[in-house]
Amino acid sequence: MTLLSLLEKKWLRQAASSPAHFQSLLRRRRKGEPLQYIIGTQPFGPLNLRVRPPILIPRPETEHWAIQLADRIQNRPRRTLLDLGTGSGCISLLLTHLCPALSAHAVDVNPAAVELANENALLCSIDRFQAFQADFLHQDFPSHPSLSPPYDILVSNPPYIPLAEYLTLSDDVKKYEDPRALLGGNSGLDFYHAIARLAVRERFLSPDAIIALEVGHNQADAVSAILQSAKLRTDVWPDPWGIPRTIFAYR
Amino acid sequence: MLFFRPWIRPTLRSFSTFSARLQQQDGSRILRVVQRLIDERETTRSQISQDMSTPEDIARLRKLKESEPLQEAWDEWTEANKNLEDLKPLLSDPDPSMRSLASEEYESLDETRNNLLQNTFPSLLVPPSTTASLSALVELKSGAGGIESSLFLAELLRMYLRFATNSSFKSTIVAENENDGGGTKDAIVEIKGEGAYDAFRWESGVHRVQRVPATDSAGRVHTSTVAVIVLPLLEEKDAEKEELFSMSDVKIEVMRARGAGGQHVNKTESAVRLTHIPSGITVSMQDERSQHQNKRRAFQVLTARLMDQKITREIAERRATRNNLVKSADRSEKIRTYNYPQERVTDHRIGMSLRNLTSVMEGDALHDFISALKKDHEETQVEDMLRETEG
């Protein structure tokens, strides 16, 4: 049983179609179901995205760095972007929405995520976006027929929670959101190694490509080191709460 | 400078008693101002070049167009005066029927002149509102009276939302803190549309309610208050042009630590607080479901407060240069009383009472207050203008 804030009640009331419906939404929330899944949407920057279980709900930290990245790339000429593990599509949809010269490919291992991301693109009237199913850990990934390298921008919010920490997460995350979007192996770093391998691969990224990766609360150093060993220079961006959250890498 | 937005025009008729205050004044002051403006108009006309093509010409033509209604009224005035002169000899005509005809005509001309002097000219002298295009942010805060104040705040809020809808403005509740015991502790409403600020601005001040609260079993009349602050709201692009603040002066804080944050947690609240360091203004916003939206809203409120300060400052400066005493715009001042036992609403600034409280709270009577306050403001402006011309 969760104690609900007045704000949450207000949002649920706004989402409800009748008093009885409101009561049923309240019951679901009290049982611990994430508010965003109950309402069915989550605002992300200027976009309002559809969300549904078990696809990862966009977090405010991600919203923050995606907007920051958009500010950096907004006025560049035509660019292509690849989003690894796109989930709801939030990062690449926001970037394509804010940067008129950008077109994006987004992949996810979960077909339900691919479907949701494409649905969100349609909802937001973004046509420079295409999501498709692919596993970027797989060795054949770079030769996937739908990819069109080289890409100018690589973004990812890969699963980064180490197994031991995953087991301690609260139920609203653990019970409802896809572990495949959260679990980054024993160290939490598995996916960063895979991304670094892609980055050094011949002609997968353009020579002046930039990379932005979200990391867990204590992973900035480790992920910076992984990218530096792939001959990349790195900056660390803090999130609004002061936690090192995003590794920005470039050649 | 005598440009009238179309929506002001209909009020011309309601100037039929433009002012008891102005009536007592010498009409010659008004005439002197009008005469001066007509002279200026003539000068402008003479400056227009032959082919009417320079940028200055376009500005001049616009000025001419704006002062056309005044010229028409002036022509009518001159015409009436001339006719009056022509009529004078006939007033002493030997033929009695001719005399009586002339005297009838004289009366009618005199009426025309009076009407021009007392209504038409003053109404045309009201300077155009510099805030006519602005939308409004209306902030309501409960004051003395505890829950009763919160209950009344919720009713005022409904009254404003209805007023907005009836005036074809689009309203959105931007922030609202409900009270556990009922009612609303505070609220911010965005009222969008041209003229929204000018319509709502006179609502700023302390609103007082006198009634027996539903919660009082002894049936005693309580007095509670709600403070209303109406702020000018600019479009985002216009706000940038005003350069009200620089981003480096604004401290942005996010509320509530999130522990590990990121994928580890799913918190639903994303409150944001802005502090504008030079002015010390702080704005907190938590009603939206994303940080970006809360931040956008908070900046909107900050911009409105700074714009409000700017307008207040400009008014004060203008008045200081004029060196006259004008009634203060103190927001802690009680402006209106809603007396339920007597079914009466009184606006203390203009001494106007309406004996039908329900029509104010549930009907259209708020319009009566607002147009009376607007008229009062316009009269004050004309008086100021006359005083200024007299030096």
PDB file of C-alpha atoms in Angstrom, chain A residues 5 7-8 10-11 34-36 39 41-43 45 57 59-61 63 67 157-160 165 169 172 181-182 217 240-241 243 245, chain B residues 173-176 178-180 254-270 286-293 295:
ATOM      1  CA  SER A   5       0.567  12.544  -2.721  1.00  0.00           C
ATOM      2  CA  LEU A   7      -0.366  15.745  -6.808  1.00  0.00           C
ATOM      3  CA  GLU A   8      -0.557  12.126  -7.884  1.00  0.00           C
ATOM      4  CA  LYS A  10      -4.764  15.186  -9.059  1.00  0.00           C
ATOM      5  CA  TRP A  11      -3.017  13.695 -12.083  1.00  0.00           C
ATOM      6  CA  PRO A  34       3.819   3.091 -11.795  1.00  0.00           C
ATOM      7  CA  LEU A  35       1.755   6.242 -12.269  1.00  0.00           C
ATOM      8  CA  GLN A  36       3.006   6.635 -15.844  1.00  0.00           C
ATOM      9  CA  ILE A  39      -2.007   7.242 -17.072  1.00  0.00           C
ATOM     10  CA  THR A  41       1.755   8.770 -21.070  1.00  0.00           C
ATOM     11  CA  GLN A  42       4.848  10.586 -19.886  1.00  0.00           C
ATOM     12  CA  PRO A  43       5.833  14.098 -20.972  1.00  0.00           C
ATOM     13  CA  GLY A  45      10.622  17.683 -23.152  1.00  0.00           C
ATOM     14  CA  ILE A  57       9.496   4.807 -18.390  1.00  0.00           C
ATOM     15  CA  ARG A  59      13.356   9.397 -16.475  1.00  0.00           C
ATOM     16  CA  PRO A  60      13.894  13.111 -15.756  1.00  0.00           C
ATOM     17  CA  GLU A  61      17.682  12.624 -15.853  1.00  0.00           C
ATOM     18  CA  GLU A  63      15.086  14.235 -20.384  1.00  0.00           C
ATOM     19  CA  ILE A  67      17.645  18.492 -24.141  1.00  0.00           C
ATOM     20  CA  ASN A 157      20.629   4.852 -22.305  1.00  0.00           C
ATOM     21  CA  PRO A 158      21.728   1.222 -22.074  1.00  0.00           C
ATOM     22  CA  PRO A 159      20.796  -1.087 -19.198  1.00  0.00           C
ATOM     23  CA  TYR A 160      23.348  -0.216 -16.514  1.00  0.00           C
ATOM     24  CA  GLU A 165      21.816  -3.543  -7.081  1.00  0.00           C
ATOM     25  CA  LEU A 169      15.344  -1.939  -6.317  1.00  0.00           C
ATOM     26  CA  ASP A 172       7.511  -0.246  -8.848  1.00  0.00           C
ATOM     27  CA  ALA A 181      16.123  -2.457 -20.083  1.00  0.00           C
ATOM     28  CA  LEU A 182      17.739  -2.245 -16.657  1.00  0.00           C
ATOM     29  CA  HIS A 217      25.189   6.946 -10.404  1.00  0.00           C
ATOM     30  CA  PRO A 240      20.170  18.155 -12.175  1.00  0.00           C
ATOM     31  CA  TRP A 241      20.842  16.471  -8.826  1.00  0.00           C
ATOM     32  CA  ILE A 243      25.217  13.104 -10.116  1.00  0.00           C
ATOM     33  CA  ARG A 245      25.066  11.104 -15.508  1.00  0.00           C
TER      34      ARG A 245
ATOM     35  CA  ILE B 173      -5.011  26.040 -14.226  1.00  0.00           C
ATOM     36  CA  VAL B 174      -1.225  26.048 -14.062  1.00  0.00           C
ATOM     37  CA  ALA B 175      -0.837  25.246 -10.378  1.00  0.00           C
ATOM     38  CA  GLU B 176      -3.312  24.406  -7.666  1.00  0.00           C
ATOM     39  CA  GLU B 178      -5.861  21.837  -2.615  1.00  0.00           C
ATOM     40  CA  ASN B 179      -6.559  21.988   1.063  1.00  0.00           C
ATOM     41  CA  ASP B 180      -6.972  18.732   2.963  1.00  0.00           C
ATOM     42  CA  VAL B 254      15.451  20.655  -8.553  1.00  0.00           C
ATOM     43  CA  MET B 255      13.660  19.574  -5.453  1.00  0.00           C
ATOM     44  CA  ARG B 256      14.014  16.250  -3.668  1.00  0.00           C
ATOM     45  CA  ALA B 257      17.068  14.072  -3.893  1.00  0.00           C
ATOM     46  CA  ARG B 258      16.505  10.931  -5.909  1.00  0.00           C
ATOM     47  CA  GLY B 259      19.194   8.706  -4.414  1.00  0.00           C
ATOM     48  CA  ALA B 260      20.875   6.820  -7.232  1.00  0.00           C
ATOM     49  CA  GLY B 261      18.391   8.316  -9.722  1.00  0.00           C
ATOM     50  CA  GLY B 262      18.267   7.281 -13.366  1.00  0.00           C
ATOM     51  CA  GLN B 263      17.061   3.762 -14.098  1.00  0.00           C
ATOM     52  CA  HIS B 264      17.248   2.851 -10.402  1.00  0.00           C
ATOM     53  CA  VAL B 265      14.172   4.822  -9.338  1.00  0.00           C
ATOM     54  CA  ASN B 266      10.834   5.933 -10.697  1.00  0.00           C
ATOM     55  CA  LYS B 267       9.770   9.057  -8.837  1.00  0.00           C
ATOM     56  CA  THR B 268       6.741  10.839 -10.186  1.00  0.00           C
ATOM     57  CA  GLU B 269       7.378  14.313  -8.846  1.00  0.00           C
ATOM     58  CA  SER B 270       9.778  16.713 -10.487  1.00  0.00           C
ATOM     59  CA  GLN B 286       5.488  21.082  -9.199  1.00  0.00           C
ATOM     60  CA  ASP B 287       2.127  20.615 -10.845  1.00  0.00           C
ATOM     61  CA  GLU B 288       3.401  19.257 -14.149  1.00  0.00           C
ATOM     62  CA  ARG B 289       4.549  15.687 -14.601  1.00  0.00           C
ATOM     63  CA  SER B 290       7.934  16.437 -16.108  1.00  0.00           C
ATOM     64  CA  GLN B 291      10.820  18.570 -15.077  1.00  0.00           C
ATOM     65  CA  HIS B 292      10.948  20.289 -18.431  1.00  0.00           C
ATOM     66  CA  GLN B 293       7.309  21.355 -18.130  1.00  0.00           C
ATOM     67  CA  LYS B 295      10.734  24.508 -15.573  1.00  0.00           C
TER      68      LYS B 295
END
